[in-house]
Amino acid sequence: MSTMDQTPRSRFSVIDIVKTPLVVAVALIVFLLFLGEYLSPGFASGQQILRLLIVAALMGIVAAGQNLVILGGREGIDLSVGGVVSLAAIIAGNLMAGENSGIVLAIVGCLAAGALVGLINGIGVTLLRIPPLVMTLGMLGVLQGLLVVIRNGIPSGRAAPGLSQFVTQPFLLGLPGIIWLWIVIGICMAFLLGRTMIGYRIYAIGSNEQAAFMAGMPVKTTRILLFVLSGMFAAVAGICLLGYSGSSFANVGEQYMLPSIIAVVFGGTPLSGGKGGYTGTMAGAILLTVLQSILTTINIDESGRQMVFGATLLLLMLFYGRGKALRA
Amino acid sequence: MARLAAKAVSKTYGATKALRRGDLEVEAGEVHVLIGSNGSGKSTLCKIVAGSVRPDNGELLFEGHPMVVSGPNAARKIGIGIFYQELSLAPHRTVAENILLSDLPGGVFVDRKALNTKAQRYIDLFKNVTGDNFHAGAIVETLRPDQRQLVEIMKALSSEAPILIFDEPTSALDRAQVDRFFEILRELKDDGRSIVFISHRMDEIFALGDRVTVIRDGETVATKRIAETDAAEVIRLMVGGDETLTAAEPHQPTAVAATAKTVLAVDALSGDGFGNVSFNVAAGEILGLGGLHGQGQSAVLRALFGATPPTSGTVLLNDKALASSSPRATINRGLAYISGDRRRDGVIAGRPILENVTPVHALKQRLSLATPSSLREKAKPALEALRTKFAGFSHPIGSLSGGNQQKIVIARWLIDRPDVLLLDDPTKGIDLQAKTDLFQLIRKLAAEGMAIVLYSSEDAELLGNADRILVFNGGSVTRELTGADRTPFNLYQAAYEAA
């Protein structure tokens, strides 16, 4: 009397679909584009949208790592991403020093630095059992100090022309390389989370760490890996940011910490972890970028934008952030 | 006239009909047992009566008058006290505070003295059976599970309500505690109180109940006087038409040939909560671990599995040393461990059924890619063997009833056959149907040559399935029951023998 093939109850419901974070985010993006166009004609022009996408890609790449760490649960969060972005921009700028020949070395160096920061974060969180919030905040402080020492207050390093071109100039089908890179990262993330056992493991650990452990999953290794990936994604964003701005300047990465978290939550991954995915996060990153741009258009300065972002995160927590009690 | 009556109440959550048509009549001065498999709707019916869930249809009558229960407070005013299956204690507060949580003495400030005096009355009811370190000022977090359950019971009793509802109150208790609890309930009944009691244990139902109401698939099937029925009939009512599944037939131990190969040899194993435990398990053998609750049975199994590695002793698996350093290590060597605490150790809540059923398979097969179609095919036979009911692999595991969730978790271990199956009270809180299905499968697995170690808090499960029973007391094995010695009397006696 197996009833395995029982017809499932129809789970199609318009309301459910409309309520998914991805749909909400996309709807808001469209709304904001119209609003921007209304406030300042030309806001939603093709060129302008392309520019917005480049900026969104930078934020989105940082958010990919943030997304992984948050999915892994146990209050997972990486506050050090901004520091890693800055650090990578500095390292890359100095290693390539405006020469295309230094690009490969720069990429390798930055990824290694990002991975190292992530590894230390991961070890602190798993083996030393330091709460992620504290661990990564402390790491952020260390990185900020390190940056001051390295730079000594003077902007240093220059992007190689090839890198700047990759980030800002059309590369394929009129889109710059960074957008293609982001698309590839999006596909890789979807594959990782949905079609690999590491993905299953990430969700399992985020949902019920004890059960994951009892099923033989390497809980600590996986969690360390998440922090390492987060450091590496932030490093990639740092390199791209250097290409975008030409040279690295004071705390260039700092602006990414809060938005990377908001993008993840906006995209439907609750801060409690265990569910969600990267597609929504990508939409969240675009949404935040458009919002940022509109705020700039209507002459709200950086501090005002920060306030709007902070309030957005708190507001989001009301809708998505709090994990609903699961029937288990 | 019934003191409390629910007539044709129903409740739907989303697409799930939790209760189609629940009827319940409770008289003054009776213990009314409510029984039904998990997901049959008995907990929902209780919650409706207790005011924590509002019915969609039907009516509730209190002494003949329609009553509207708008919430738990309203129910308490009417005179209904409830013990919830999910422990609802404040872990950082004292025993006394928890007992009187809804009715703390004093005004703005809590009157500690009155609090402790009042709470002591309920603690004294369980004098001598509460176990060590149990007093009014003890912090709940520091207590053992059985002691926490006692606090929950005391909390329900402290409502002094004319109608008391207990939703599986004895799952963590040992026998002495259960006996005392039943004595208390009988006294309350004699005082004219009405008691609604939900249990999966047949012996409890017949020891305590006056009448029994059976719920099946969200509908009340029958109400019987206990004196006029028997276990077989109750099970028949619960299960419905299918005669082959009625009662757990008494198990004749499979004569494990003396030549059968020893698969697992445990020698002088010690660890947290047990010491100097030795035993062998042969291929095809079901070794039972018995005794009172919490005497080290679970601890031994968890240590063998590597969840809390043992501190000393040796273990041989298929004649080769087994280092129980982590579950990952022991799973790779061919061990499987099924916990009765599925919420803590098993269910990956909020994730699809597919992700819940495949992790062990992925580990053993060294899978790095997840191909849903092939994983589904691998998982199907194991799920079918357990008669798991589910609509689709992509549905979250939380959409299933407790029994079916446990089946998903069990199936996880059976996709690739382990050599040794460790069962740690695997049927805790699941319905009779699921239990029957599980034990049928366990015996089949043993017959096919798997070595099985079974700890169960239900003696009937041990007697009905185990070839040998090791009785635990105070963390070590105090007696071994084999062959014709495996009687309820011997088991009971061995469990109560001083260690």
Tab-separated table of N, CA and C in Angstrom, chain A residues 1-11 191 193-201 203-205 207-208 210-218 274-276 326-328, chain B residues 15 302 305 307 327-328 331 337 343-349 351 354-355 358-360 362-363 367-370 372 375 380 383-384 387 389-391 395 398 401 405 413:
chain	number	residue	atom	x	y	z
A	1	MET	N	0.830	-1.210	0.000
A	1	MET	CA	0.000	0.000	0.000
A	1	MET	C	0.859	1.252	0.000
A	2	SER	N	1.903	1.182	-0.772
A	2	SER	CA	2.731	2.381	-0.877
A	2	SER	C	1.943	3.486	-1.538
A	3	THR	N	2.038	4.647	-0.965
A	3	THR	CA	1.294	5.759	-1.540
A	3	THR	C	2.268	6.809	-2.026
A	4	MET	N	3.452	6.314	-2.407
A	4	MET	CA	4.474	7.251	-2.830
A	4	MET	C	4.038	8.112	-3.994
A	5	ASP	N	3.258	7.523	-4.886
A	5	ASP	CA	2.937	8.258	-6.096
A	5	ASP	C	1.605	8.979	-6.004
A	6	GLN	N	1.092	9.060	-4.785
A	6	GLN	CA	-0.121	9.829	-4.554
A	6	GLN	C	0.014	11.177	-5.246
A	7	THR	N	-1.058	11.613	-5.876
A	7	THR	CA	-0.981	12.917	-6.526
A	7	THR	C	-0.749	13.976	-5.468
A	8	PRO	N	0.250	14.781	-5.652
A	8	PRO	CA	0.452	15.847	-4.671
A	8	PRO	C	-0.690	16.848	-4.734
A	9	ARG	N	-0.988	17.388	-3.594
A	9	ARG	CA	-1.969	18.469	-3.573
A	9	ARG	C	-1.380	19.612	-4.378
A	10	SER	N	-2.225	20.264	-5.119
A	10	SER	CA	-1.731	21.376	-5.908
A	10	SER	C	-1.118	22.408	-4.981
A	11	ARG	N	0.130	22.742	-5.254
A	11	ARG	CA	0.786	23.737	-4.408
A	11	ARG	C	0.890	25.063	-5.134
A	191	PHE	N	24.342	26.058	-9.143
A	191	PHE	CA	24.786	24.675	-9.288
A	191	PHE	C	25.289	24.127	-7.950
A	193	LEU	N	24.633	25.093	-4.901
A	193	LEU	CA	23.617	24.928	-3.864
A	193	LEU	C	22.563	23.882	-4.221
A	194	GLY	N	22.273	23.741	-5.517
A	194	GLY	CA	21.165	22.869	-5.877
A	194	GLY	C	21.560	21.518	-6.424
A	195	ARG	N	22.798	21.400	-6.904
A	195	ARG	CA	23.137	20.169	-7.609
A	195	ARG	C	24.409	19.511	-7.090
A	196	THR	N	24.915	19.962	-5.954
A	196	THR	CA	26.076	19.271	-5.406
A	196	THR	C	25.787	18.883	-3.960
A	197	MET	N	26.503	17.890	-3.513
A	197	MET	CA	26.324	17.438	-2.140
A	197	MET	C	26.829	18.492	-1.148
A	198	ILE	N	27.794	19.302	-1.595
A	198	ILE	CA	28.231	20.388	-0.713
A	198	ILE	C	27.051	21.333	-0.468
A	199	GLY	N	26.282	21.584	-1.522
A	199	GLY	CA	25.110	22.445	-1.370
A	199	GLY	C	24.117	21.862	-0.381
A	200	TYR	N	23.803	20.572	-0.544
A	200	TYR	CA	22.885	19.897	0.387
A	200	TYR	C	23.413	20.034	1.814
A	201	ARG	N	24.731	19.901	1.921
A	201	ARG	CA	25.375	19.927	3.221
A	201	ARG	C	25.244	21.325	3.854
A	203	TYR	N	22.918	23.546	3.367
A	203	TYR	CA	21.551	23.729	3.856
A	203	TYR	C	21.310	22.903	5.122
A	204	ALA	N	21.816	21.680	5.114
A	204	ALA	CA	21.577	20.800	6.268
A	204	ALA	C	22.205	21.390	7.530
A	205	ILE	N	23.428	21.886	7.389
A	205	ILE	CA	24.117	22.453	8.543
A	205	ILE	C	23.398	23.713	9.019
A	207	SER	N	20.282	24.283	8.723
A	207	SER	CA	18.952	23.962	9.244
A	207	SER	C	19.018	23.226	10.580
A	208	ASN	N	19.867	22.216	10.670
A	208	ASN	CA	19.966	21.432	11.899
A	208	ASN	C	21.370	20.841	11.989
A	210	GLN	N	23.100	19.549	14.388
A	210	GLN	CA	23.236	18.273	15.087
A	210	GLN	C	22.849	17.109	14.175
A	211	ALA	N	21.731	17.268	13.465
A	211	ALA	CA	21.298	16.204	12.563
A	211	ALA	C	22.325	16.009	11.454
A	212	ALA	N	22.896	17.095	10.972
A	212	ALA	CA	23.906	17.008	9.913
A	212	ALA	C	25.123	16.231	10.421
A	213	PHE	N	25.523	16.534	11.649
A	213	PHE	CA	26.655	15.843	12.270
A	213	PHE	C	26.362	14.353	12.398
A	214	MET	N	25.159	14.023	12.859
A	214	MET	CA	24.796	12.625	13.061
A	214	MET	C	24.672	11.874	11.736
A	215	ALA	N	24.462	12.604	10.650
A	215	ALA	CA	24.380	11.945	9.344
A	215	ALA	C	25.761	11.870	8.704
A	216	GLY	N	26.792	12.208	9.468
A	216	GLY	CA	28.150	12.036	8.973
A	216	GLY	C	28.701	13.199	8.180
A	217	MET	N	28.021	14.333	8.257
A	217	MET	CA	28.531	15.471	7.488
A	217	MET	C	29.679	16.144	8.245
A	218	PRO	N	30.700	16.593	7.514
A	218	PRO	CA	31.817	17.285	8.159
A	218	PRO	C	31.415	18.739	8.450
A	274	GLY	N	19.838	28.177	6.466
A	274	GLY	CA	19.154	26.924	6.170
A	274	GLY	C	18.212	26.952	4.996
A	275	LYS	N	17.868	28.128	4.512
A	275	LYS	CA	17.045	28.170	3.291
A	275	LYS	C	17.285	29.466	2.550
A	276	GLY	N	16.861	29.452	1.302
A	276	GLY	CA	17.096	30.601	0.443
A	276	GLY	C	18.077	30.224	-0.653
A	326	LEU	N	9.180	25.868	12.326
A	326	LEU	CA	8.914	24.802	11.381
A	326	LEU	C	8.249	23.651	12.101
A	327	ARG	N	7.319	23.015	11.400
A	327	ARG	CA	6.723	21.835	12.000
A	327	ARG	C	7.689	20.696	11.813
A	328	ALA	N	8.152	20.168	12.898
A	328	ALA	CA	9.137	19.089	12.760
A	328	ALA	C	8.723	17.903	13.595
B	15	ALA	N	-3.555	23.348	3.243
B	15	ALA	CA	-4.177	22.274	2.482
B	15	ALA	C	-4.323	21.010	3.331
B	302	ARG	N	25.318	5.980	21.567
B	302	ARG	CA	25.879	7.223	21.022
B	302	ARG	C	27.405	7.188	21.039
B	305	PHE	N	28.677	4.994	18.218
B	305	PHE	CA	28.489	5.669	16.945
B	305	PHE	C	29.469	6.840	16.769
B	307	ALA	N	29.180	9.777	18.396
B	307	ALA	CA	28.573	11.085	18.636
B	307	ALA	C	29.182	11.733	19.877
B	327	PRO	N	30.701	10.333	14.019
B	327	PRO	CA	29.729	9.593	13.204
B	327	PRO	C	30.252	9.357	11.792
B	328	ARG	N	30.930	10.362	11.248
B	328	ARG	CA	31.445	10.215	9.890
B	328	ARG	C	32.359	8.993	9.787
B	331	ILE	N	30.198	5.681	10.293
B	331	ILE	CA	29.300	5.429	9.159
B	331	ILE	C	30.101	4.800	8.025
B	337	TYR	N	22.950	4.715	12.919
B	337	TYR	CA	22.375	5.055	14.220
B	337	TYR	C	21.074	5.807	14.008
B	343	ARG	N	13.796	15.228	16.129
B	343	ARG	CA	13.894	16.662	15.948
B	343	ARG	C	15.319	17.160	16.162
B	344	ARG	N	15.986	16.559	17.145
B	344	ARG	CA	17.339	16.987	17.426
B	344	ARG	C	18.343	16.331	16.489
B	345	ASP	N	18.246	15.011	16.350
B	345	ASP	CA	19.299	14.261	15.672
B	345	ASP	C	19.000	13.887	14.225
B	346	GLY	N	17.738	14.026	13.832
B	346	GLY	CA	17.395	13.460	12.534
B	346	GLY	C	16.908	14.440	11.493
B	347	VAL	N	15.827	15.115	11.819
B	347	VAL	CA	15.139	15.899	10.802
B	347	VAL	C	15.922	17.161	10.456
B	348	ILE	N	16.161	17.352	9.160
B	348	ILE	CA	16.727	18.607	8.692
B	348	ILE	C	15.522	19.458	8.315
B	349	ALA	N	15.038	20.188	9.299
B	349	ALA	CA	13.749	20.868	9.158
B	349	ALA	C	13.799	21.893	8.047
B	351	ARG	N	13.873	21.537	4.996
B	351	ARG	CA	14.488	21.093	3.748
B	351	ARG	C	13.626	20.023	3.093
B	354	LEU	N	13.917	14.933	-0.208
B	354	LEU	CA	15.070	14.374	-0.912
B	354	LEU	C	16.372	14.665	-0.155
B	355	GLU	N	16.533	15.892	0.295
B	355	GLU	CA	17.763	16.250	1.009
B	355	GLU	C	17.834	15.567	2.370
B	358	THR	N	18.977	11.565	1.683
B	358	THR	CA	20.176	11.167	0.940
B	358	THR	C	21.553	11.408	1.576
B	359	PRO	N	21.675	12.078	2.712
B	359	PRO	CA	23.041	12.422	3.136
B	359	PRO	C	23.956	11.232	3.401
B	360	VAL	N	23.431	10.171	3.983
B	360	VAL	CA	24.296	9.033	4.302
B	360	VAL	C	24.720	8.308	3.015
B	362	ALA	N	25.100	9.723	0.176
B	362	ALA	CA	26.112	10.577	-0.455
B	362	ALA	C	27.475	10.362	0.174
B	363	LEU	N	27.484	10.211	1.495
B	363	LEU	CA	28.753	9.994	2.185
B	363	LEU	C	29.365	8.654	1.785
B	367	LEU	N	29.585	10.695	-3.147
B	367	LEU	CA	28.965	11.510	-4.192
B	367	LEU	C	29.361	12.964	-3.991
B	368	SER	N	29.698	13.622	-5.082
B	368	SER	CA	29.921	15.055	-4.966
B	368	SER	C	28.834	15.822	-5.700
B	369	LEU	N	28.241	15.190	-6.712
B	369	LEU	CA	27.136	15.842	-7.410
B	369	LEU	C	25.810	15.289	-6.909
B	370	ALA	N	24.806	16.149	-6.881
B	370	ALA	CA	23.479	15.718	-6.466
B	370	ALA	C	22.590	15.681	-7.705
B	372	PRO	N	19.072	14.796	-8.669
B	372	PRO	CA	17.811	14.444	-8.012
B	372	PRO	C	17.148	13.201	-8.586
B	375	LEU	N	18.969	10.156	-7.341
B	375	LEU	CA	18.815	10.039	-5.894
B	375	LEU	C	17.414	9.552	-5.535
B	380	LYS	N	13.810	5.415	-3.229
B	380	LYS	CA	12.459	4.837	-3.282
B	380	LYS	C	12.316	3.486	-2.593
B	383	LEU	N	12.202	3.799	1.167
B	383	LEU	CA	10.981	4.456	1.638
B	383	LEU	C	9.781	3.536	1.485
B	384	GLU	N	9.784	2.766	0.413
B	384	GLU	CA	8.668	1.847	0.200
B	384	GLU	C	8.673	0.739	1.240
B	387	ARG	N	6.859	1.766	4.064
B	387	ARG	CA	5.512	2.270	3.752
B	387	ARG	C	5.394	3.759	4.080
B	389	LYS	N	4.514	7.476	3.682
B	389	LYS	CA	3.505	8.223	2.930
B	389	LYS	C	3.992	9.645	2.724
B	390	PHE	N	4.189	10.012	1.478
B	390	PHE	CA	4.541	11.403	1.188
B	390	PHE	C	4.154	11.719	-0.242
B	391	ALA	N	3.961	12.994	-0.497
B	391	ALA	CA	3.428	13.383	-1.793
B	391	ALA	C	4.514	13.568	-2.843
B	395	HIS	N	8.829	18.132	-1.466
B	395	HIS	CA	8.084	18.756	-0.373
B	395	HIS	C	8.950	18.820	0.886
B	398	GLY	N	8.859	18.873	6.890
B	398	GLY	CA	7.931	19.342	7.915
B	398	GLY	C	6.473	19.207	7.538
B	401	SER	N	3.607	13.986	8.849
B	401	SER	CA	3.333	13.692	10.256
B	401	SER	C	4.617	13.167	10.915
B	405	GLN	N	7.905	11.448	9.180
B	405	GLN	CA	9.207	12.117	9.247
B	405	GLN	C	10.260	11.138	9.729
B	413	TRP	N	19.265	5.715	6.373
B	413	TRP	CA	20.308	4.772	6.758
B	413	TRP	C	20.272	3.477	5.980
